[in-house]
PDB file of C-alpha atoms in Angstrom:
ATOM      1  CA  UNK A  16      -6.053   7.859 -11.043  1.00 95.00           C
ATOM      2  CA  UNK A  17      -9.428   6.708  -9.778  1.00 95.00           C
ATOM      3  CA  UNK A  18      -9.667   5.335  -6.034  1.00 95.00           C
ATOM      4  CA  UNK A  19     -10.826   2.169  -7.339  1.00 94.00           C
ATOM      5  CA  UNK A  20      -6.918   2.100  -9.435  1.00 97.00           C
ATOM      6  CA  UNK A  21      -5.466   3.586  -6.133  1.00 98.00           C
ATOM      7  CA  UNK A  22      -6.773   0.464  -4.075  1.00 96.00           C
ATOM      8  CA  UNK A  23      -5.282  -2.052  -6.324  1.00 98.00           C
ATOM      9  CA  UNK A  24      -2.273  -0.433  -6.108  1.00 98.00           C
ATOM     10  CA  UNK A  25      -1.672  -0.478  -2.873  1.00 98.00           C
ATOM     11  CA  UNK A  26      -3.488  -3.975  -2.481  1.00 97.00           C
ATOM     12  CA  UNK A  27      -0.899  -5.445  -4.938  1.00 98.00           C
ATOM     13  CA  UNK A  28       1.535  -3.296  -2.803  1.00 98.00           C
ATOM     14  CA  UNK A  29       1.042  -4.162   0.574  1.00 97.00           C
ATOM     15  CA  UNK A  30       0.682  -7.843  -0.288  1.00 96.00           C
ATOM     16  CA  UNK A  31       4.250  -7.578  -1.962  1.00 98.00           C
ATOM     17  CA  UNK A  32       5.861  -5.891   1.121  1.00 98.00           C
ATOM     18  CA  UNK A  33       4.037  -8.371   3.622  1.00 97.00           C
ATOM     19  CA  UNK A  34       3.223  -5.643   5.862  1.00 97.00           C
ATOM     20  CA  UNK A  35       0.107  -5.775   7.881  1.00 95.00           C
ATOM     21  CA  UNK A  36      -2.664  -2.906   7.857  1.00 95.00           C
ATOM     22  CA  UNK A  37      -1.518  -2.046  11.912  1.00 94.00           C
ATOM     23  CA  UNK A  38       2.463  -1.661  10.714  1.00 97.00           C
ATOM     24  CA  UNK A  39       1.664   0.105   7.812  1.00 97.00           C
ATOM     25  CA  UNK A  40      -0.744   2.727   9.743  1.00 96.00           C
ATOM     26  CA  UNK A  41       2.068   2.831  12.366  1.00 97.00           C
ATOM     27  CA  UNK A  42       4.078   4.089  10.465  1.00 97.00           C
ATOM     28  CA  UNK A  43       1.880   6.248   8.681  1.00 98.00           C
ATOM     29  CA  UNK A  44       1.203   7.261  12.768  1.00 97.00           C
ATOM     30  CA  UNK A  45      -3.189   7.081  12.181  1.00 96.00           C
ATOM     31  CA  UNK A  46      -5.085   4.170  13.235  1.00 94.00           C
ATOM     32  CA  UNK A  47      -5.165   1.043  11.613  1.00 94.00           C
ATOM     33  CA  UNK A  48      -8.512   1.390  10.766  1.00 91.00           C
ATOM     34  CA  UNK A  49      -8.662   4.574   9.290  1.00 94.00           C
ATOM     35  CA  UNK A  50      -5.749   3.799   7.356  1.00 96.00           C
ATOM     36  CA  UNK A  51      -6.960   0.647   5.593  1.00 95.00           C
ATOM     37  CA  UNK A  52     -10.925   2.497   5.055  1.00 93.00           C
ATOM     38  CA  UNK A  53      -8.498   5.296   3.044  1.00 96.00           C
ATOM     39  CA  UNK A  54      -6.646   2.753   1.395  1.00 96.00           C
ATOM     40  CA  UNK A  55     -10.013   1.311   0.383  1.00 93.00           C
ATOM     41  CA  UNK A  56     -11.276   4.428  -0.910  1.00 93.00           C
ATOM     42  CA  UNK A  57     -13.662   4.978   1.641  1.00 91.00           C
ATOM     43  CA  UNK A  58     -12.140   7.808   3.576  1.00 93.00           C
ATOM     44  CA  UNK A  59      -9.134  10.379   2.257  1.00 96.00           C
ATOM     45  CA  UNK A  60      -5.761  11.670   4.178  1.00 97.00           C
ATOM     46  CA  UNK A  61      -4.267  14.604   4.493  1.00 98.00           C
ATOM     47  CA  UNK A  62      -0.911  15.294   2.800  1.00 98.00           C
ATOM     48  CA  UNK A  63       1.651  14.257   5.124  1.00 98.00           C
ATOM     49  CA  UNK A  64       0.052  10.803   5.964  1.00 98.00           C
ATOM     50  CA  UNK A  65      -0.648  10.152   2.213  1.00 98.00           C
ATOM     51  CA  UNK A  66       2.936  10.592   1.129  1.00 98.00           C
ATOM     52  CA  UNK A  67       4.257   8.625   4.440  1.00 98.00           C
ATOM     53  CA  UNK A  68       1.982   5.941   3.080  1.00 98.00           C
ATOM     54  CA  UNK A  69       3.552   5.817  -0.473  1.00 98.00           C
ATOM     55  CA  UNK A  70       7.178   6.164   0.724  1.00 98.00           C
ATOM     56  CA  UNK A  71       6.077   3.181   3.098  1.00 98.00           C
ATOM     57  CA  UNK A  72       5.019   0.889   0.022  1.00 98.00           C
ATOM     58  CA  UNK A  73       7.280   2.647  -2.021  1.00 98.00           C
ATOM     59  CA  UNK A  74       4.170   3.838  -4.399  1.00 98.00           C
ATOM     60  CA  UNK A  75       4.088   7.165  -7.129  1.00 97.00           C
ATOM     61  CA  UNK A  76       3.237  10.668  -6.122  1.00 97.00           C
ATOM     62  CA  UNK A  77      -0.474   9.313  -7.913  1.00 98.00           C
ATOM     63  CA  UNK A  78      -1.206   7.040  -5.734  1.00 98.00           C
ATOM     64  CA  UNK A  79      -0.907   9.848  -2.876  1.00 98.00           C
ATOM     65  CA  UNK A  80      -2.956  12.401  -4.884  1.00 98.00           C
ATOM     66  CA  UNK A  81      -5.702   9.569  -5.240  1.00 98.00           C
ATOM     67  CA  UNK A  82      -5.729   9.161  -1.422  1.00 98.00           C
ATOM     68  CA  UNK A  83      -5.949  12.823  -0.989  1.00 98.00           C
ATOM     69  CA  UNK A  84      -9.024  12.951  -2.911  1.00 97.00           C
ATOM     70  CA  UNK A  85     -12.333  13.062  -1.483  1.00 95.00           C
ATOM     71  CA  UNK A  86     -14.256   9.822  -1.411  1.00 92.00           C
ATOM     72  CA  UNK A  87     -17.493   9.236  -3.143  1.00 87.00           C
ATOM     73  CA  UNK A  88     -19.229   7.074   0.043  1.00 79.00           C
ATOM     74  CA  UNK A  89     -21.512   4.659  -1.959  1.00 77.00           C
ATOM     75  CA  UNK A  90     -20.888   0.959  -2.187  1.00 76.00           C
ATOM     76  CA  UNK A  91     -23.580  -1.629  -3.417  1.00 77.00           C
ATOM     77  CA  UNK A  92     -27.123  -1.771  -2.112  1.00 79.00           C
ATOM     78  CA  UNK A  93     -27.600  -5.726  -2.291  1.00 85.00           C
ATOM     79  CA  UNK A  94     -26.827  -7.491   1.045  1.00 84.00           C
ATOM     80  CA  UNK A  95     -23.084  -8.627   0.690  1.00 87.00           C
ATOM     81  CA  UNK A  96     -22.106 -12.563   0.401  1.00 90.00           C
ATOM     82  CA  UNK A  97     -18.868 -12.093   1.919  1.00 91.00           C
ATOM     83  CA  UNK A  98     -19.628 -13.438   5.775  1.00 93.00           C
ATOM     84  CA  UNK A  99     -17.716 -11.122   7.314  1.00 92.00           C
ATOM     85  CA  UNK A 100     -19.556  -8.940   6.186  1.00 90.00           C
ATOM     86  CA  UNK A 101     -22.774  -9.924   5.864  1.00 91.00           C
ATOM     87  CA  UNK A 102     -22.422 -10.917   9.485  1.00 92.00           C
ATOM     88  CA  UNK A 103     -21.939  -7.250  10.490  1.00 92.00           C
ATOM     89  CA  UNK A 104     -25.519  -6.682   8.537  1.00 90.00           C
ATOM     90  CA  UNK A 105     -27.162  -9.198  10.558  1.00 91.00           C
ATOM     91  CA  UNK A 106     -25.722  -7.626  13.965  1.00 90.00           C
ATOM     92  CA  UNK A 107     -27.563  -4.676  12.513  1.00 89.00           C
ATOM     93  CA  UNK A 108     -30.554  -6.067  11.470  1.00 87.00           C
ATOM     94  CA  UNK A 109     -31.045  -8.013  14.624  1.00 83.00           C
ATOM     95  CA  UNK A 110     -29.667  -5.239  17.184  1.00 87.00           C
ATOM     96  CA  UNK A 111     -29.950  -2.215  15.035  1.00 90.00           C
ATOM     97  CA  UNK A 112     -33.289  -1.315  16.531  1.00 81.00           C
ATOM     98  CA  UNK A 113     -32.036  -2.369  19.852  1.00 88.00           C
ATOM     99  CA  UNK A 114     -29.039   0.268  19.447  1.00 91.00           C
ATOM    100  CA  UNK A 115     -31.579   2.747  18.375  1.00 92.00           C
ATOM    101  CA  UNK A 116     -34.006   2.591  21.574  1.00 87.00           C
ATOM    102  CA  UNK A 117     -30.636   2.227  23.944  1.00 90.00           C
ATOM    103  CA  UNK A 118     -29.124   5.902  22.036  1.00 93.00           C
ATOM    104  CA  UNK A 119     -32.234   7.945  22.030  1.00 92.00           C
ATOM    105  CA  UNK A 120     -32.830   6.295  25.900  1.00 92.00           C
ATOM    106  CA  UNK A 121     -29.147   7.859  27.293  1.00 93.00           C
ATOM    107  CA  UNK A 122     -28.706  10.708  24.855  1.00 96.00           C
ATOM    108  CA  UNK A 123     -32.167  11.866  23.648  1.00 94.00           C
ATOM    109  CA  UNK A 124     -33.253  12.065  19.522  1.00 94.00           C
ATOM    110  CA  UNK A 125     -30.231  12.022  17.550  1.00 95.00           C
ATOM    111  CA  UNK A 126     -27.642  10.012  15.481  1.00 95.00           C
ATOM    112  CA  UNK A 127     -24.076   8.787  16.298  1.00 95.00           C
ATOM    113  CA  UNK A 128     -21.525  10.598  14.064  1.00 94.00           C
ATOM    114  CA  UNK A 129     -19.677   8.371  11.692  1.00 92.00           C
ATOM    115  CA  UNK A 130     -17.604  11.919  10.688  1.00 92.00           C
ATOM    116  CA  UNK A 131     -16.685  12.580  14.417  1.00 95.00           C
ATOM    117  CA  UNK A 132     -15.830   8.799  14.589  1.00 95.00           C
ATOM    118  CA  UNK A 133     -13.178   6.141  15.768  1.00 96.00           C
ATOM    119  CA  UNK A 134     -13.073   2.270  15.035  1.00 95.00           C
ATOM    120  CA  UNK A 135     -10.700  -0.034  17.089  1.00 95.00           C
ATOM    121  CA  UNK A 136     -10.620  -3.878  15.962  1.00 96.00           C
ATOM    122  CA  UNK A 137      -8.944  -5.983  18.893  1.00 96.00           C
ATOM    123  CA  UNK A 138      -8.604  -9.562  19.208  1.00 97.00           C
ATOM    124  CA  UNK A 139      -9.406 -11.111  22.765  1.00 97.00           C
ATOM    125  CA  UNK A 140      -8.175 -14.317  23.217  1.00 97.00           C
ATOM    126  CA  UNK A 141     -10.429 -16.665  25.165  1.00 97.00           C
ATOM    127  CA  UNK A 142     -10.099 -20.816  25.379  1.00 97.00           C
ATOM    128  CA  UNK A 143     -13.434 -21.041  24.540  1.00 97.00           C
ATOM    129  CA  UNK A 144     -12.664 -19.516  20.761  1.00 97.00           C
ATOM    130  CA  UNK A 145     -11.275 -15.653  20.417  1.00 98.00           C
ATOM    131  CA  UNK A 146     -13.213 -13.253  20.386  1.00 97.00           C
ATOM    132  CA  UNK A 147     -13.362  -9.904  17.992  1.00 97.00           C
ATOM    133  CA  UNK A 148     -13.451  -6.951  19.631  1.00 97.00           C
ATOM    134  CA  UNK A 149     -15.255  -3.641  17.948  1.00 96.00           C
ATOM    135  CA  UNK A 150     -15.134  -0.866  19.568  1.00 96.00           C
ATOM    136  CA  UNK A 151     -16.685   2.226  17.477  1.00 96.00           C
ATOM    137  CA  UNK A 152     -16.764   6.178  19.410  1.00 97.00           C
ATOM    138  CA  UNK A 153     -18.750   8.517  17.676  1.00 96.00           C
ATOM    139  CA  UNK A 154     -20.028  11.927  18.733  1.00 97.00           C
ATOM    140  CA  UNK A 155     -23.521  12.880  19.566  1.00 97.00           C
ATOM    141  CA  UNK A 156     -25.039  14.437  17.186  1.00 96.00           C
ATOM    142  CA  UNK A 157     -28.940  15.719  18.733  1.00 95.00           C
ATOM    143  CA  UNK A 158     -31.649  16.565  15.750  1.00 92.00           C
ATOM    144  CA  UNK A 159     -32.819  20.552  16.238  1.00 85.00           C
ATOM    145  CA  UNK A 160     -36.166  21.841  16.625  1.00 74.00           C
ATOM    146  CA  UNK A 161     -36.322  24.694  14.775  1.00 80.00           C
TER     147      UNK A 161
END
């Protein structure tokens, strides 16, 4: 089983059991983010929280093998249509350079991690309109000299 097969398992899954992404990754005791990116075949999990996962959607010993697997990280060059996420392109493109400068400012020349990495959504609620909260932690990482 490919992860693209794995993800429409659990899709069709997950959808069936009307659990959200945060009770499923409760139970599966990682964050809900990290959860659904595995889920999505962007990230793998170790063998405990891979099996948890199936006996939580009640899914075949394949399906945990899949997410076990290491991911190929590629997904399509074009700029995406979906606005979500296209809108999380333009807060690159417009602050991305801005990010940059404020990085190599506090910490020197270097890159955040996305390996040694966390990602929190939140949802502040404000009269004005709610707000989404993103709150991404990622190690240091300095270039060398050498």
């Amino acid at each position: 089983m490919n992860k693209l097969e794995m993800t429409e398992i659990i899709i069709t899954a997950k959808t069936q059991s009307g659990l959200s992404w945060e009770a499923i990754a409760a139970q599966v005791g990682l964050a809900p983010a990290f959860v659904t990116s595995a889920c999505l075949g962007m990230n793998s999990l170790k063998a405990e929280p891979a099996d948890k996962l199936c006996q939580v959607l009640g899914l075949p010993a394949e399906v945990s093998t899949a997410l076990q697997a290491f991911p190929h990280k590629s997904w399509d060059k074009t700029i995406p249509t979906d606005p979500v996420i296209y809108r999380l392109y333009e807060v690159v493109g417009v602050y991305g350079d801005t990010i940059k400068a404020l990085i190599h400012e506090k910490f020197g020349d270097g890159i955040m991690s996305a390996i040694d990495f966390s990602m929190h959504i939140d949802k502040e609620e404000n009269p004005a309109g709610d707000r989404v909260k993103i709150t991404m932690n990622g190690k240091f990482l300095p270039y060398k000299s050498w």
